Coordinates of C-alpha atoms and ligand atoms in Angstrom, one line a residue:
M1 CA 46.8 -3.6 32.4
K2 CA 44.7 -4.0 35.5
F3 CA 44.7 -7.9 35.1
Y4 CA 48.5 -7.9 34.7
L5 CA 49.1 -5.9 38.0
I6 CA 46.8 -8.1 40.0
L7 CA 48.4 -11.2 38.6
E8 CA 51.9 -9.8 39.4
V9 CA 50.7 -9.2 42.9
T10 CA 49.4 -12.8 43.3
L11 CA 52.6 -14.2 42.0
L12 CA 54.6 -12.1 44.4
L13 CA 52.4 -13.3 47.3
I14 CA 52.9 -16.9 46.3
A15 CA 56.6 -16.3 46.1
V16 CA 56.6 -14.7 49.6
T17 CA 54.6 -17.6 50.9
W18 CA 56.9 -20.0 49.4
A19 CA 59.9 -18.2 50.8
Q20 CA 58.4 -18.1 54.2
N21 CA 57.5 -21.7 54.3
P22 CA 61.0 -23.1 55.1
K23 CA 61.2 -20.8 58.2
K24 CA 57.9 -22.1 59.6
K25 CA 58.9 -25.6 58.7
L26 CA 61.9 -25.3 61.1
L27 CA 59.4 -25.5 63.9
L28 CA 57.5 -28.4 62.4
P29 CA 58.7 -31.9 62.0
K30 CA 60.7 -32.3 59.0
P31 CA 58.5 -33.4 56.0
S32 CA 59.3 -36.5 54.2
K33 CA 61.1 -36.3 50.9
A34 CA 58.1 -37.4 48.9
Q35 CA 55.9 -34.8 50.5
C36 CA 58.4 -32.0 49.8
C37 CA 58.7 -33.0 46.1
D38 CA 54.9 -33.2 45.8
E39 CA 54.7 -29.6 47.1
V40 CA 57.4 -28.4 44.8
R41 CA 55.7 -30.1 41.8
S42 CA 52.3 -28.6 42.7
L43 CA 53.8 -25.2 43.1
K44 CA 55.6 -25.6 39.7
V45 CA 52.3 -26.7 38.1
Q46 CA 50.6 -23.6 39.7
V47 CA 53.4 -21.2 38.4
A48 CA 53.1 -22.8 35.0
N49 CA 49.4 -22.4 35.0
L50 CA 49.7 -18.8 36.1
T51 CA 52.4 -18.1 33.5
S52 CA 50.1 -19.5 30.7
L53 CA 47.1 -17.4 32.2
V54 CA 49.3 -14.3 32.1
E55 CA 50.3 -15.1 28.5
E56 CA 46.6 -15.6 27.6
L57 CA 45.6 -12.3 29.2
S58 CA 48.4 -10.3 27.5
R59 CA 47.3 -11.9 24.2
K60 CA 43.8 -10.9 24.9
Q61 CA 44.9 -7.4 25.8
E62 CA 46.9 -7.1 22.6
T63 CA 43.6 -8.2 20.6
D64 CA 41.6 -5.7 22.5
L65 CA 44.2 -3.0 21.7
M66 CA 44.2 -4.0 18.1
N67 CA 40.3 -3.8 18.0
V68 CA 40.4 -0.3 19.6
V69 CA 43.0 0.9 17.1
R70 CA 40.9 -0.6 14.2
Q71 CA 37.8 1.2 15.6
I72 CA 39.8 4.4 15.9
M73 CA 40.8 4.1 12.3
D74 CA 37.4 3.4 11.2
L75 CA 36.0 6.4 13.1
D76 CA 38.8 8.5 11.5
Q77 CA 37.9 7.3 8.1
Q78 CA 34.2 8.1 8.6
N79 CA 35.3 11.5 9.9
R80 CA 37.2 12.2 6.8
Q81 CA 34.4 11.1 4.6
Q82 CA 32.1 13.4 6.6
E83 CA 34.5 16.3 6.1
A84 CA 34.7 15.6 2.3
R85 CA 30.9 15.7 2.1
V86 CA 30.9 19.0 4.1
T87 CA 33.6 20.5 1.8
E88 CA 31.6 19.4 -1.3
A89 CA 28.5 21.0 0.0
E90 CA 30.4 24.1 0.9
S91 CA 31.8 24.4 -2.6
K92 CA 28.3 23.8 -4.2
Y93 CA 26.9 26.4 -1.9
S94 CA 29.5 29.0 -2.8
E95 CA 29.0 28.2 -6.6
I96 CA 25.2 28.7 -6.2
N97 CA 25.9 31.8 -4.2
N98 CA 28.2 33.1 -7.0
R99 CA 25.5 32.5 -9.6
V100 CA 22.9 34.3 -7.6
E101 CA 25.3 37.2 -7.2
I102 CA 25.8 37.3 -11.0
M103 CA 22.1 37.2 -11.6
Q104 CA 21.4 40.0 -9.1
L105 CA 24.2 42.0 -10.7
Q106 CA 22.7 41.4 -14.2
T107 CA 19.3 42.5 -12.8
L108 CA 20.8 45.6 -11.4
Q109 CA 23.0 46.5 -14.3
S110 CA 21.0 45.5 -17.3
A111 CA 20.7 48.5 -19.6
P112 CA 17.4 50.0 -20.2
Q113 CA 16.0 49.0 -23.6
T114 CA 16.8 51.5 -26.3
S115 CA 16.1 51.4 -29.9
S116 CA 17.7 48.6 -31.9
D117 CA 19.6 51.2 -34.0
A118 CA 21.7 52.2 -30.9
I119 CA 25.4 51.6 -31.2
Y120 CA 26.9 50.3 -28.0
D121 CA 30.0 48.6 -29.1
C122 CA 31.9 46.9 -32.0
A123 CA 29.2 44.3 -32.3
S124 CA 26.5 46.9 -33.0
L125 CA 28.9 48.4 -35.6
Y126 CA 29.4 45.0 -37.2
T127 CA 25.6 44.5 -37.6
K128 CA 25.5 47.9 -39.3
N129 CA 27.9 46.6 -41.8
Y130 CA 31.2 48.0 -40.6
R131 CA 33.3 45.0 -41.3
I132 CA 37.0 46.3 -41.3
S133 CA 39.1 46.0 -38.2
G134 CA 40.3 49.4 -36.9
E135 CA 39.5 52.5 -34.8
Y136 CA 36.0 53.6 -34.4
K137 CA 34.2 56.2 -32.3
L138 CA 31.2 55.0 -30.3
P139 CA 28.6 57.9 -30.2
K140 CA 27.6 59.2 -26.9
D141 CA 24.2 58.0 -25.6
D142 CA 22.2 60.5 -23.7
F143 CA 19.7 58.0 -22.6
L144 CA 22.4 55.8 -21.0
G145 CA 24.4 58.8 -20.0
T146 CA 27.5 57.4 -21.8
P147 CA 30.0 59.7 -23.5
D148 CA 31.6 59.1 -26.9
L149 CA 34.4 56.7 -26.9
N150 CA 37.2 55.7 -29.2
V151 CA 37.5 51.9 -29.6
Y152 CA 39.4 49.4 -31.6
C153 CA 37.2 46.8 -33.2
D154 CA 38.4 43.3 -34.3
M155 CA 36.0 42.5 -37.2
E156 CA 37.8 39.3 -38.2
T157 CA 38.6 36.9 -35.4
K158 CA 35.9 34.3 -35.0
G159 CA 33.3 36.3 -36.9
G160 CA 34.3 39.7 -35.6
G161 CA 32.4 42.2 -33.5
W162 CA 35.0 42.4 -30.9
T163 CA 35.7 45.5 -28.8
V164 CA 39.3 45.3 -27.7
I165 CA 39.6 46.5 -24.0
Q166 CA 43.3 45.9 -23.6
R167 CA 46.5 45.4 -25.7
R168 CA 50.2 44.7 -24.9
K169 CA 52.5 44.4 -27.9
I170 CA 54.9 47.3 -28.3
G171 CA 56.0 47.6 -24.5
L172 CA 56.8 51.3 -24.2
T173 CA 53.6 52.2 -22.2
S174 CA 53.7 51.6 -18.4
F175 CA 50.8 49.8 -16.8
N176 CA 51.9 50.5 -13.3
R177 CA 49.3 53.3 -12.9
D178 CA 46.9 54.6 -10.2
W179 CA 43.2 54.1 -9.7
K180 CA 42.0 57.1 -11.7
Q181 CA 44.1 56.2 -14.8
Y182 CA 42.7 52.7 -14.7
K183 CA 39.2 54.1 -14.3
H184 CA 39.3 56.4 -17.4
G185 CA 41.8 54.4 -19.4
F186 CA 45.3 55.2 -20.7
G187 CA 47.6 54.4 -23.7
S188 CA 47.0 54.4 -27.5
I189 CA 44.0 52.6 -29.0
R190 CA 46.2 51.4 -31.8
G191 CA 49.0 50.4 -29.6
D192 CA 49.2 49.3 -25.9
F193 CA 46.3 50.5 -23.8
W194 CA 43.7 50.0 -21.1
L195 CA 40.2 51.0 -22.2
G196 CA 39.3 52.1 -18.6
N197 CA 37.3 50.3 -15.9
E198 CA 34.4 52.7 -16.2
H199 CA 34.1 52.1 -20.0
I200 CA 34.4 48.3 -19.6
Y201 CA 31.8 48.4 -16.8
R202 CA 29.4 50.3 -19.2
L203 CA 30.1 48.0 -22.1
T204 CA 29.4 45.0 -19.9
R205 CA 26.2 46.3 -18.6
Q206 CA 24.4 44.4 -21.4
P207 CA 24.0 40.9 -19.9
M208 CA 26.4 38.2 -20.9
L209 CA 29.4 39.1 -22.8
I210 CA 32.4 37.0 -23.9
I211 CA 35.9 37.9 -23.0
K212 CA 38.6 36.6 -25.3
N213 CA 42.2 37.0 -24.3
S214 CA 44.2 36.1 -27.4
W215 CA 48.0 36.3 -27.8
E216 CA 50.6 34.6 -29.9
S217 CA 49.0 31.3 -30.8
R218 CA 46.9 30.5 -27.7
F219 CA 43.6 31.8 -26.4
A220 CA 41.3 31.7 -23.4
E221 CA 37.6 32.3 -23.8
Y222 CA 34.9 33.0 -21.1
S223 CA 31.2 32.9 -22.1
F224 CA 30.5 35.2 -19.3
F225 CA 32.2 38.4 -18.3
T226 CA 31.1 41.4 -16.4
L227 CA 32.4 44.0 -14.0
A228 CA 30.8 45.5 -10.9
N229 CA 30.7 49.4 -10.7
E230 CA 33.2 51.5 -9.0
L231 CA 31.5 51.4 -5.7
N232 CA 32.1 47.7 -5.8
S233 CA 35.7 48.1 -7.0
Y234 CA 35.0 46.9 -10.4
K235 CA 34.8 43.4 -9.2
L236 CA 35.3 40.7 -11.8
F237 CA 32.7 38.0 -12.6
I238 CA 33.6 35.4 -15.3
A239 CA 32.4 31.9 -16.0
N240 CA 32.7 28.9 -18.5
Y241 CA 36.2 28.8 -19.7
S242 CA 37.3 27.3 -23.0
G243 CA 40.5 27.5 -24.8
N244 CA 44.0 26.2 -25.0
A245 CA 45.9 28.6 -22.8
G246 CA 44.6 27.4 -19.4
N247 CA 42.0 28.8 -17.1
S248 CA 44.3 31.3 -15.4
L249 CA 41.6 33.9 -14.8
R250 CA 39.5 31.8 -12.6
Y251 CA 41.7 32.4 -9.6
H252 CA 40.8 36.1 -10.2
N253 CA 37.0 35.6 -10.3
N254 CA 35.0 37.4 -7.7
T255 CA 37.9 39.7 -6.8
N256 CA 38.1 43.6 -6.8
F257 CA 40.3 45.6 -9.0
S258 CA 43.4 46.9 -7.3
T259 CA 45.9 49.5 -8.4
M260 CA 49.2 51.0 -6.9
N261 CA 47.2 53.4 -4.7
K262 CA 44.2 51.1 -3.9
D263 CA 44.9 47.8 -2.3
N264 CA 41.5 45.9 -2.7
D265 CA 43.1 42.4 -3.0
K266 CA 42.5 39.3 -0.8
C267 CA 46.1 39.3 0.5
V268 CA 48.2 40.6 3.4
D269 CA 50.6 41.8 0.7
D270 CA 50.1 44.7 -1.6
C271 CA 49.7 42.7 -4.8
A272 CA 49.5 45.7 -7.1
A273 CA 52.8 46.9 -5.8
L274 CA 54.4 43.4 -6.0
R275 CA 53.1 42.7 -9.5
K276 CA 53.5 46.4 -10.7
G277 CA 50.1 46.7 -12.4
G278 CA 46.4 47.1 -12.0
Y279 CA 44.3 44.0 -12.0
W280 CA 41.8 41.8 -10.2
Y281 CA 44.4 40.7 -7.7
N282 CA 43.5 37.8 -5.4
C283 CA 46.6 36.7 -3.4
C284 CA 48.1 37.5 -5.7
T285 CA 48.2 36.1 -9.2
D286 CA 47.5 33.2 -11.5
S287 CA 47.8 35.7 -14.4
N288 CA 49.0 39.3 -14.6
L289 CA 48.0 40.7 -18.0
N290 CA 48.8 44.3 -16.9
G291 CA 52.2 43.5 -15.5
V292 CA 55.7 44.6 -16.7
F293 CA 56.5 44.1 -20.4
Y294 CA 59.7 42.1 -20.6
R295 CA 61.2 42.2 -24.1
H296 CA 63.0 38.8 -23.6
G297 CA 60.1 36.9 -22.0
E298 CA 61.9 35.2 -19.2
H299 CA 62.3 37.1 -16.0
T300 CA 63.5 34.9 -13.2
R301 CA 63.9 37.4 -10.4
S302 CA 60.3 38.5 -9.9
S303 CA 56.8 37.4 -11.0
D304 CA 55.7 41.0 -12.2
G305 CA 55.7 40.2 -15.9
I306 CA 52.7 39.8 -18.2
T307 CA 52.1 36.4 -17.0
W308 CA 49.5 33.6 -17.6
Y309 CA 50.6 30.7 -15.3
G310 CA 48.4 28.1 -17.2
W311 CA 50.6 28.5 -20.2
H312 CA 54.1 29.7 -19.5
G313 CA 54.2 29.8 -15.7
S314 CA 55.1 32.7 -13.5
N315 CA 58.5 33.6 -14.9
Y316 CA 57.7 34.2 -18.6
S317 CA 56.3 37.5 -19.8
L318 CA 54.0 37.3 -22.8
K319 CA 54.9 39.5 -25.7
K320 CA 51.5 40.0 -27.2
V321 CA 48.1 40.1 -25.4
E322 CA 44.7 41.3 -26.4
I323 CA 41.5 41.2 -24.4
K324 CA 38.3 41.5 -26.4
I325 CA 34.6 41.3 -25.6
R326 CA 31.4 40.9 -27.5
P327 CA 27.8 40.2 -26.5
V328 CA 27.0 36.5 -26.0
G329 CA 24.0 36.6 -28.3
F330 CA 26.1 38.2 -31.2
Q331 CA 25.5 36.5 -34.5
P332 CA 28.2 37.3 -37.2
Ligands
LIG401 CA1 46.5 43.5 0.4

């Protein structure tokens, strides 16, 4: 730019000098025709030279500009690569952090060792030769301070020993309930029910349990499932998905339980009110297994049905859902 301006000024000066020349020449003796032509020719040559110089310089300027643009693009790419590396490092850090949190939780929550005869859940019943699926009463445990509890045991699926903690199949029980009801459980153990966060928390105090959501013909399995205690809002921890329904609980990992009267979600919205259930709402759902039971499945107006986005998306309400747990070390 600077070159160009200076050159323009030079050209102007030359032009001015050239324009003034005839005036001065009025006072001087008239130059010969040959002399005049020589001057014109030499000026023309100068102008031509300058023009080509200007062209050359503007070409150079363009090249310089291109180089600068290229350098900026290179820098931009480097910057993006750096950013990607930082993001990767951050996600690794959060994964490690999550594992540490799970390990701490296990240490905190691991149940004190009692006799091997103790009955904690359906898996213990199975090992005591109870092999028929149905309703059982888990005895109270004074040592652990747990009351007796009616449960439904699935003794058939994949080797049995499953304690069912949730079921939707009839559709007459409302799941839009408050914190206290979700804490202690509600519904009928043979029909639709929520076992209760406090009971689920106690059951998962044994380290490493599997959750299995099974409905209709698909399933999602997690080889790690545990809840935090009530002080920590029954926060969900899951890991290691396998199955054919999609990993739609992952979005809810590491989130607190919310109900209609306790908004513990990660959202400005009130997810429990929007999705009409109690669940580990993030912002808000990738699944909503305690949502509204829609007899016909499709529900286009709102996303408050019993949804599992990985399989049927946000506008199809599942007609049968069961969530079951058993210890990871269980041997049928
Ligand atoms: Ca909220």
